[in-house]
PDB file of C-alpha atoms and ligand atoms in Angstrom:
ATOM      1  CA  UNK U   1     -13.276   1.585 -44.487  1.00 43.00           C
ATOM      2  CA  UNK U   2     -11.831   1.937 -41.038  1.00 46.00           C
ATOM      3  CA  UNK U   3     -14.093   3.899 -38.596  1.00 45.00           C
ATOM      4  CA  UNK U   4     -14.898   1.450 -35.850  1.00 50.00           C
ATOM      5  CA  UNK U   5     -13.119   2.760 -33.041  1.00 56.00           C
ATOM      6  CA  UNK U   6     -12.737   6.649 -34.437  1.00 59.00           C
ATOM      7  CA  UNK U   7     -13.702   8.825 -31.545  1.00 66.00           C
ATOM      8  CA  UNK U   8     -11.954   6.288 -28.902  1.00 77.00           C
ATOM      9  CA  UNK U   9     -10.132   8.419 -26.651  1.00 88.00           C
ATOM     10  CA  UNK U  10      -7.008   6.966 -24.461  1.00 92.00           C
ATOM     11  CA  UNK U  11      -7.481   6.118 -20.684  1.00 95.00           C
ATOM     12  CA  UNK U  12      -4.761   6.749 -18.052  1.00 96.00           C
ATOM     13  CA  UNK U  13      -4.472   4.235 -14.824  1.00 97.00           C
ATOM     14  CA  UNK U  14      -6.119   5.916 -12.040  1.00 97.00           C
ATOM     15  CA  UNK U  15      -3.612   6.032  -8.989  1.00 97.00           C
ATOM     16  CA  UNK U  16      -3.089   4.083  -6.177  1.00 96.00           C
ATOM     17  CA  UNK U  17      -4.863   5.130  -2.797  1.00 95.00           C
ATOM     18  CA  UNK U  18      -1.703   5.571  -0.434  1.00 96.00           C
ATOM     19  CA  UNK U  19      -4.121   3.310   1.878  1.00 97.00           C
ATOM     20  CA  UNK U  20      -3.492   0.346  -0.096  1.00 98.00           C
ATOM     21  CA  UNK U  21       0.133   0.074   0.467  1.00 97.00           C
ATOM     22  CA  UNK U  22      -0.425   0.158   4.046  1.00 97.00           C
ATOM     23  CA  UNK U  23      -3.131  -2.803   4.546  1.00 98.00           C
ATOM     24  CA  UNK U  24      -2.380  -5.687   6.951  1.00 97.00           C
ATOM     25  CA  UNK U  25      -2.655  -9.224   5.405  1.00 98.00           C
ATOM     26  CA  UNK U  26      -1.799  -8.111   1.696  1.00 98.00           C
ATOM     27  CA  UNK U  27       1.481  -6.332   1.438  1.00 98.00           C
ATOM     28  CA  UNK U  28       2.706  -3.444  -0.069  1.00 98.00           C
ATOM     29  CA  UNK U  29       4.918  -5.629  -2.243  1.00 98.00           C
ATOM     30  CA  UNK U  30       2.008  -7.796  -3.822  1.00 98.00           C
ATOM     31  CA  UNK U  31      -0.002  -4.441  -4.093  1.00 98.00           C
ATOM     32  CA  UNK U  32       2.884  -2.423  -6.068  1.00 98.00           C
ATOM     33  CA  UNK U  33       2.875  -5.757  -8.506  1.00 98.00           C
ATOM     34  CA  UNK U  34      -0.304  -6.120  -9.024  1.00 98.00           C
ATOM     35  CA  UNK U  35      -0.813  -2.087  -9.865  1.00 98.00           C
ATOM     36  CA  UNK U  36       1.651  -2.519 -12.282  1.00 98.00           C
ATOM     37  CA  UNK U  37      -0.576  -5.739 -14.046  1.00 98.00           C
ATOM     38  CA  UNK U  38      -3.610  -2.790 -14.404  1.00 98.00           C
ATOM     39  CA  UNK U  39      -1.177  -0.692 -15.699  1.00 98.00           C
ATOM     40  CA  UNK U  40      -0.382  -3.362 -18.530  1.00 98.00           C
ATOM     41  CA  UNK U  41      -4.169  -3.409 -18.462  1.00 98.00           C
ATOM     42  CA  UNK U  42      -5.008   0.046 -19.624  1.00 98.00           C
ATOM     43  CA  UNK U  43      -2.166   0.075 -21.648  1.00 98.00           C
ATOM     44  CA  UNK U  44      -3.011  -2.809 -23.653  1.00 98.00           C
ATOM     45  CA  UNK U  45      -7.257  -1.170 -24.251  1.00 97.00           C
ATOM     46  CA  UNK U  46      -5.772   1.716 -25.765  1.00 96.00           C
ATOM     47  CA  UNK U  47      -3.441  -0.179 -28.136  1.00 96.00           C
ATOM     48  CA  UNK U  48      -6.611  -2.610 -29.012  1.00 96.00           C
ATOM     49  CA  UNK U  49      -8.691   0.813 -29.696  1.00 94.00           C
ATOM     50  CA  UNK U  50      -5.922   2.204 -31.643  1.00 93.00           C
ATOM     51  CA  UNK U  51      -5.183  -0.870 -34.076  1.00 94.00           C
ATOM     52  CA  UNK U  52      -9.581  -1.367 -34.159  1.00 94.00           C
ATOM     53  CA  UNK U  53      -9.233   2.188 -36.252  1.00 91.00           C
ATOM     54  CA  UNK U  54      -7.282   0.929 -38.449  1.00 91.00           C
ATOM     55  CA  UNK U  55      -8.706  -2.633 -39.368  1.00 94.00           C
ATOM     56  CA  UNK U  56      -9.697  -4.091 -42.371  1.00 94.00           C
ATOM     57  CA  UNK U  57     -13.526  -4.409 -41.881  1.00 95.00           C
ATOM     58  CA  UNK U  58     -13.932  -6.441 -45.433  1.00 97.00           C
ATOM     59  CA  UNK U  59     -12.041  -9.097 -43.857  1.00 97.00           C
ATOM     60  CA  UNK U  60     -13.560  -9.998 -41.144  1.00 98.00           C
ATOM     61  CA  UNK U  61     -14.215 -13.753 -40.702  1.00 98.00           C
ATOM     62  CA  UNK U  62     -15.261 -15.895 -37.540  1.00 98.00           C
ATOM     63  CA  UNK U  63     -12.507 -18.256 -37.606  1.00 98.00           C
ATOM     64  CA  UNK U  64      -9.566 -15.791 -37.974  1.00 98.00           C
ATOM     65  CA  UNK U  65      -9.549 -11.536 -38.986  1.00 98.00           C
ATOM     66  CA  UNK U  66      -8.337  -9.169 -37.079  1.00 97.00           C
ATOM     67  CA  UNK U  67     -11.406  -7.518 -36.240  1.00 97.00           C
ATOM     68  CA  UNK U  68     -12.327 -10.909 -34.720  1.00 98.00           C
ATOM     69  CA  UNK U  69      -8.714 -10.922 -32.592  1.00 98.00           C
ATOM     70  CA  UNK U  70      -8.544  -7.253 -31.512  1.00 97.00           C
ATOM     71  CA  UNK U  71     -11.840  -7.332 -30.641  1.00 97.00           C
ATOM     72  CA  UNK U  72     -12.268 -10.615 -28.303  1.00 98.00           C
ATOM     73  CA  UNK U  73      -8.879  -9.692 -26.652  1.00 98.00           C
ATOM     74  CA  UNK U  74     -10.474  -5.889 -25.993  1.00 97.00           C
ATOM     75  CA  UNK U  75     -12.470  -7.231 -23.599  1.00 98.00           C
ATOM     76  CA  UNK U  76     -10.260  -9.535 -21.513  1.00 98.00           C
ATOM     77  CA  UNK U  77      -8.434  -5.815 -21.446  1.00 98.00           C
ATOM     78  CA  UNK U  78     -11.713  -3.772 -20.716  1.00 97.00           C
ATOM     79  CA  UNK U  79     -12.435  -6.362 -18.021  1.00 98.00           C
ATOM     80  CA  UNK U  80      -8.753  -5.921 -16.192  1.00 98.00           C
ATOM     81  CA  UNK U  81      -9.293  -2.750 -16.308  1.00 98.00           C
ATOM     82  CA  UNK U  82     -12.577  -2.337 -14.532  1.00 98.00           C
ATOM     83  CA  UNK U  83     -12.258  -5.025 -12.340  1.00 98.00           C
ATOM     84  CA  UNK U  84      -9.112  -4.236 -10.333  1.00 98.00           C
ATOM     85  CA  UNK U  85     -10.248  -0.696 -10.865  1.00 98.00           C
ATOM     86  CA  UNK U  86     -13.131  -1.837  -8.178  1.00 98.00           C
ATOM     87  CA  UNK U  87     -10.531  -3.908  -6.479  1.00 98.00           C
ATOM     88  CA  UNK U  88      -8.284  -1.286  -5.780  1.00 98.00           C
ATOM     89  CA  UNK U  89     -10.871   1.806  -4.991  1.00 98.00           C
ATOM     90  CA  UNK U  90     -12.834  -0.787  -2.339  1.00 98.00           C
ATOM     91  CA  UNK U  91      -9.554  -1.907  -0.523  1.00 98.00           C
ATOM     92  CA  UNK U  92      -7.730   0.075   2.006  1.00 98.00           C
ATOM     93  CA  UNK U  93     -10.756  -0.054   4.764  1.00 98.00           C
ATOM     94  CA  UNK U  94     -11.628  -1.437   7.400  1.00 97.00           C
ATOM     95  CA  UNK U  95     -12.936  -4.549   6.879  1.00 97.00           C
ATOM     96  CA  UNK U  96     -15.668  -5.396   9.454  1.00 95.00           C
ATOM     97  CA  UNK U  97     -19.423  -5.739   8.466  1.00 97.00           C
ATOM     98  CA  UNK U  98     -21.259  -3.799   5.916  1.00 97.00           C
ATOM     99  CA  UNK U  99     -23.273  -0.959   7.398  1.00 97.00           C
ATOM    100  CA  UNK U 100     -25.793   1.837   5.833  1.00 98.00           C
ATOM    101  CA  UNK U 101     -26.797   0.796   2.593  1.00 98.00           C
ATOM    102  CA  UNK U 102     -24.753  -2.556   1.491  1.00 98.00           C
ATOM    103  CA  UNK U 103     -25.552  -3.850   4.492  1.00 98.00           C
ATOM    104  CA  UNK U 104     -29.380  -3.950   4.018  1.00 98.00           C
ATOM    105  CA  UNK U 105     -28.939  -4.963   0.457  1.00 98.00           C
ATOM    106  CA  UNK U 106     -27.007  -8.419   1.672  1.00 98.00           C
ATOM    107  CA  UNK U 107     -29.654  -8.644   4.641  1.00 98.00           C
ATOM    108  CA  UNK U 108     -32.237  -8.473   1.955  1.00 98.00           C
ATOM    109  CA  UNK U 109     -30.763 -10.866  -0.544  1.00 98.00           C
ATOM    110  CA  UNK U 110     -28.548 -13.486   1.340  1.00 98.00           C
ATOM    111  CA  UNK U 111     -30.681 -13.188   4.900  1.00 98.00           C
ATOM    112  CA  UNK U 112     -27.406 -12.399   6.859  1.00 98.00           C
ATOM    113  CA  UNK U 113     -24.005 -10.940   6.174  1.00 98.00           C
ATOM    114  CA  UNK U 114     -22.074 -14.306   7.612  1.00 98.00           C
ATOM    115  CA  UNK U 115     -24.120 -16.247   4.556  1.00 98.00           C
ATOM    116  CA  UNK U 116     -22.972 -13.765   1.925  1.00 98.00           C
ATOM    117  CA  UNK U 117     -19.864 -13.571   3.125  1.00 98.00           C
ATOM    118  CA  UNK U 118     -19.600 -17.699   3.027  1.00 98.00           C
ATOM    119  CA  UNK U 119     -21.081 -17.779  -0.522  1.00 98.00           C
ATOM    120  CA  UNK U 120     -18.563 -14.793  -1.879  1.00 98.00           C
ATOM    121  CA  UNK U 121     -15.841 -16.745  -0.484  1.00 98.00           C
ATOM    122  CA  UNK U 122     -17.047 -19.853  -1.601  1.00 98.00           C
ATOM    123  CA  UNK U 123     -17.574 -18.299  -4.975  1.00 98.00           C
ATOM    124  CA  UNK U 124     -13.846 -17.091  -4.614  1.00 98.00           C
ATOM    125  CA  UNK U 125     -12.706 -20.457  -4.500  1.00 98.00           C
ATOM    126  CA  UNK U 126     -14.417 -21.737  -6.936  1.00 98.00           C
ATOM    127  CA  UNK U 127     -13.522 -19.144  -9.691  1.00 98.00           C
ATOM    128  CA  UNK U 128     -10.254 -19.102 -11.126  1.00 98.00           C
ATOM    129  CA  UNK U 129      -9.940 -15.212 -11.611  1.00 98.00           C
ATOM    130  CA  UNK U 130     -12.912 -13.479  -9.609  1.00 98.00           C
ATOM    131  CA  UNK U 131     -15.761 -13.184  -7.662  1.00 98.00           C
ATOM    132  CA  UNK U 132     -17.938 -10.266  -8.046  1.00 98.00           C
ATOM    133  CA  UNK U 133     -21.331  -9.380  -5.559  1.00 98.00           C
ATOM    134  CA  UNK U 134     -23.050  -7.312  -8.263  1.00 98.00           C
ATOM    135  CA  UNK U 135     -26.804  -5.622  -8.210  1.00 98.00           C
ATOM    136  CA  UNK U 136     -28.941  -7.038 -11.105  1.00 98.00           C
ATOM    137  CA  UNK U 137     -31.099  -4.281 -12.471  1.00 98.00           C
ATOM    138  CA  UNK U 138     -33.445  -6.898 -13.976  1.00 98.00           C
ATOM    139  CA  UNK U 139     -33.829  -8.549 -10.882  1.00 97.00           C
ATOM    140  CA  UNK U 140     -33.699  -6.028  -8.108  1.00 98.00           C
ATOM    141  CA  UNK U 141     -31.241  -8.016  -6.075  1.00 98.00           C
ATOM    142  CA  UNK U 142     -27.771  -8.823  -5.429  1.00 98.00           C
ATOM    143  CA  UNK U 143     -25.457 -11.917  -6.659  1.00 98.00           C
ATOM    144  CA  UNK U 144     -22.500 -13.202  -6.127  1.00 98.00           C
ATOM    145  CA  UNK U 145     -21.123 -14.255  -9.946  1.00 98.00           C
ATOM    146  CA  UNK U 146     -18.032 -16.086 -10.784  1.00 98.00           C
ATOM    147  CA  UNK U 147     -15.475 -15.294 -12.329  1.00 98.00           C
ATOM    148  CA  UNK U 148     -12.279 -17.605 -14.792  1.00 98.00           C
ATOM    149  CA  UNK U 149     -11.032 -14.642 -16.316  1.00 98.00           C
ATOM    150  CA  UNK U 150     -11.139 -10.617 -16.849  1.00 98.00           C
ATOM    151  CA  UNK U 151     -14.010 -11.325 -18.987  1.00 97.00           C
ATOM    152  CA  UNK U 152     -15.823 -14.187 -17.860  1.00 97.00           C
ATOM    153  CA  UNK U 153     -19.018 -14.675 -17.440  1.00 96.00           C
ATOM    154  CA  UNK U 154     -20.519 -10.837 -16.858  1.00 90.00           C
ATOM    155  CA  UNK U 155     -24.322 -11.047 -17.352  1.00 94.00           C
ATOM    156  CA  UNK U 156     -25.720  -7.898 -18.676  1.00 97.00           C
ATOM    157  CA  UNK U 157     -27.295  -5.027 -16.660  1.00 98.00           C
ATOM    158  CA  UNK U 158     -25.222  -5.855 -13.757  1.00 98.00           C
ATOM    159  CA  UNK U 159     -23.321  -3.387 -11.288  1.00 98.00           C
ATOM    160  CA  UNK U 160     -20.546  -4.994  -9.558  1.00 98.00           C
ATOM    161  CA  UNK U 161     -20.222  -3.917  -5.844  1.00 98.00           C
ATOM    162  CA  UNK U 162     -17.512  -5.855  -4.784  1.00 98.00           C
ATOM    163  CA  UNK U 163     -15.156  -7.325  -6.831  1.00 98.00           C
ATOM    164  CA  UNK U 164     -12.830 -10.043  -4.922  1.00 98.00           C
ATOM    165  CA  UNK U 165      -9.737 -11.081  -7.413  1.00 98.00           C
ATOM    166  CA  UNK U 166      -8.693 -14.637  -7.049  1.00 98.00           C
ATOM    167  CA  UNK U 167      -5.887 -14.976  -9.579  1.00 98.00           C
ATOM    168  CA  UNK U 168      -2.814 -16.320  -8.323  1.00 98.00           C
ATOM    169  CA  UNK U 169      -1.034 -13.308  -8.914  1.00 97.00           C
ATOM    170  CA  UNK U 170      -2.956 -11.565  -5.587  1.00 98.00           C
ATOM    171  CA  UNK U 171      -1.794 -13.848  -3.252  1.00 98.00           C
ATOM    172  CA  UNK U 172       0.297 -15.896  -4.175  1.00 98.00           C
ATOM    173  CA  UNK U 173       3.604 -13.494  -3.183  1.00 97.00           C
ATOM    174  CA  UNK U 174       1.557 -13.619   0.627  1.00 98.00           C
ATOM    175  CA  UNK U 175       0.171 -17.081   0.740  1.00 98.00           C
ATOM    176  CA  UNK U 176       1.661 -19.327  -1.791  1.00 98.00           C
ATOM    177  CA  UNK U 177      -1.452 -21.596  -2.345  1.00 98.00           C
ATOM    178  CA  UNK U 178      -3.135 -20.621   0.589  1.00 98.00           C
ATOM    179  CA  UNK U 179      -6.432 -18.600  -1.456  1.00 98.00           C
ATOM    180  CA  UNK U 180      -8.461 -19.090   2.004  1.00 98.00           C
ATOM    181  CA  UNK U 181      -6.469 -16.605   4.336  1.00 98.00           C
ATOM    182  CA  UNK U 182      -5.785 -14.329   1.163  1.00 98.00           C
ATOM    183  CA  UNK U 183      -9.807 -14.219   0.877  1.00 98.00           C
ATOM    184  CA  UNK U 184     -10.359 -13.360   4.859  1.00 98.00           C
ATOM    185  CA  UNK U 185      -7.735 -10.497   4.156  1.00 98.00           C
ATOM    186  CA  UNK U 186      -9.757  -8.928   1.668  1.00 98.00           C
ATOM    187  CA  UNK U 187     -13.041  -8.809   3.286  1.00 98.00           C
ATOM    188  CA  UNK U 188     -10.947  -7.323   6.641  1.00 98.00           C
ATOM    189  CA  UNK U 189      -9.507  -4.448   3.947  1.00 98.00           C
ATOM    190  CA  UNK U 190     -12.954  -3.581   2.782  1.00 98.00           C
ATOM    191  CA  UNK U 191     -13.762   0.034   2.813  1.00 98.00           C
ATOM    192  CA  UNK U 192     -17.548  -0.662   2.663  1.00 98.00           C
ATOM    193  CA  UNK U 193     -17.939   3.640   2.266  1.00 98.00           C
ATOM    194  CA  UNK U 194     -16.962   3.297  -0.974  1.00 98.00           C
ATOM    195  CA  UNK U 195     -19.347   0.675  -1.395  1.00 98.00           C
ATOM    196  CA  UNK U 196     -22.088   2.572  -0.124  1.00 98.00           C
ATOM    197  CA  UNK U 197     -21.245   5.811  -1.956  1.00 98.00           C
ATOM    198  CA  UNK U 198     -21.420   3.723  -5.181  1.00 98.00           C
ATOM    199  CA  UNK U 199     -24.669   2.247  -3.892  1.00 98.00           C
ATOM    200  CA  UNK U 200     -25.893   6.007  -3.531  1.00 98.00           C
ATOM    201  CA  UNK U 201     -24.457   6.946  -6.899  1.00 98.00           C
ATOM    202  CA  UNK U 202     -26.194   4.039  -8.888  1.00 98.00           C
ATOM    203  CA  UNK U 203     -28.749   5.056  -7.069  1.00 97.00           C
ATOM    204  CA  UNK U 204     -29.478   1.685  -6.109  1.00 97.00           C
ATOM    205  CA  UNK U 205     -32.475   0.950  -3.826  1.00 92.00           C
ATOM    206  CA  UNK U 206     -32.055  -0.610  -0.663  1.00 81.00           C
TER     207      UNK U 206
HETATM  208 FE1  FE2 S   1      -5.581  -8.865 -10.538  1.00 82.07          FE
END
């Protein structure tokens, strides 16, 4: 029986805001390379959802099946595909301090936007992969979570708002080691509209 992932339909990679190859403090050449590692993102979820259709379901064991494989590896996919799909669409801005919306959701829940800003980037150095400010639904209020890898560590109902990518492979063609400056670049290129239209969207409460 092979009907786990029948109805799956494929995803294309959304484009790339003309914006983004045109930011100050993270070049068009470390942009263009990291579009390409979504690409290999998106391309890589459809395979997974293609092979789940045909898998052998009576074989599936905890140790090793291919269930087990295709389906731990979906999500490091899923996850590099939604997170630099919020990377890219919230770049390209910018920068400055939240208004509208976002910016009494951070006044709310971190008292001030220079101590959210300190504990994303703190966060950002910390993780090895990401830092995302996300709106629990459970608790009313924004986080900042950390992040080791596409799929680490989520926490369920969730919305990330800003998603801040801290692999090597976004900075490291700017700064070498130098995560700090790469990290003050990104919150200059915020476009905090898109924030708040997601904010309005969600239709988060401020
Ligand atoms: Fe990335």
């Amino acid at each position: 029986m092979a009907t786990l992932a029948f109805n799956h339909e494929e995803i294309a990679a959304r484009e790339l805001k003309p914006a983004l190859l045109e930011m100050d403090g993270i070049s068009r050449a470390s942009v263009e390379a990291h579009y390409k590692l979504y690409q290999g993102y998106v391309n890589k979820r459809n395979e997974i959802l293609g092979k789940l259709a045909d898998v052998d379901l009576a074989s599936a064991n905890q140790v090793y099946s291919e269930i087990r494989a295709l389906k731990v590896d979906l999500t490091f996919a899923v996850g590099g595909v939604k997170n630099h799909e919020i990377y890219f669409e919230h770049l390209g801005g910018g920068g400055g301090n939240p208004d509208a919306a976002i910016a009494a959701l951070v006044e709310r829940d971190f008292g001030s936007t220079e101590a959210w800003r300190a504990d994303l980037k703190a966060t950002g150095m910390g993780g090895r992969g990401w830092a995302w400010t996300a709106y629990d639904w459970d608790e009313q209020r924004l986080f900042n979570y950390i992040g080791d890898a596409q799929n680490t560590f989520p926490i369920w109902n969730a919305t990330p708002l800003v998603a801040l990518d801290v692999y090597e492979h976004a900075y490291f063609l700017d700064y070498q080691t130098d995560r700090g400056s790469y990290i003050d670049a990104f919150f200059a290129n915020l476009d905090w509209a898109v924030v708040n239209d997601w904010i309005s969207r969600y239709q988060i409460a401020a």
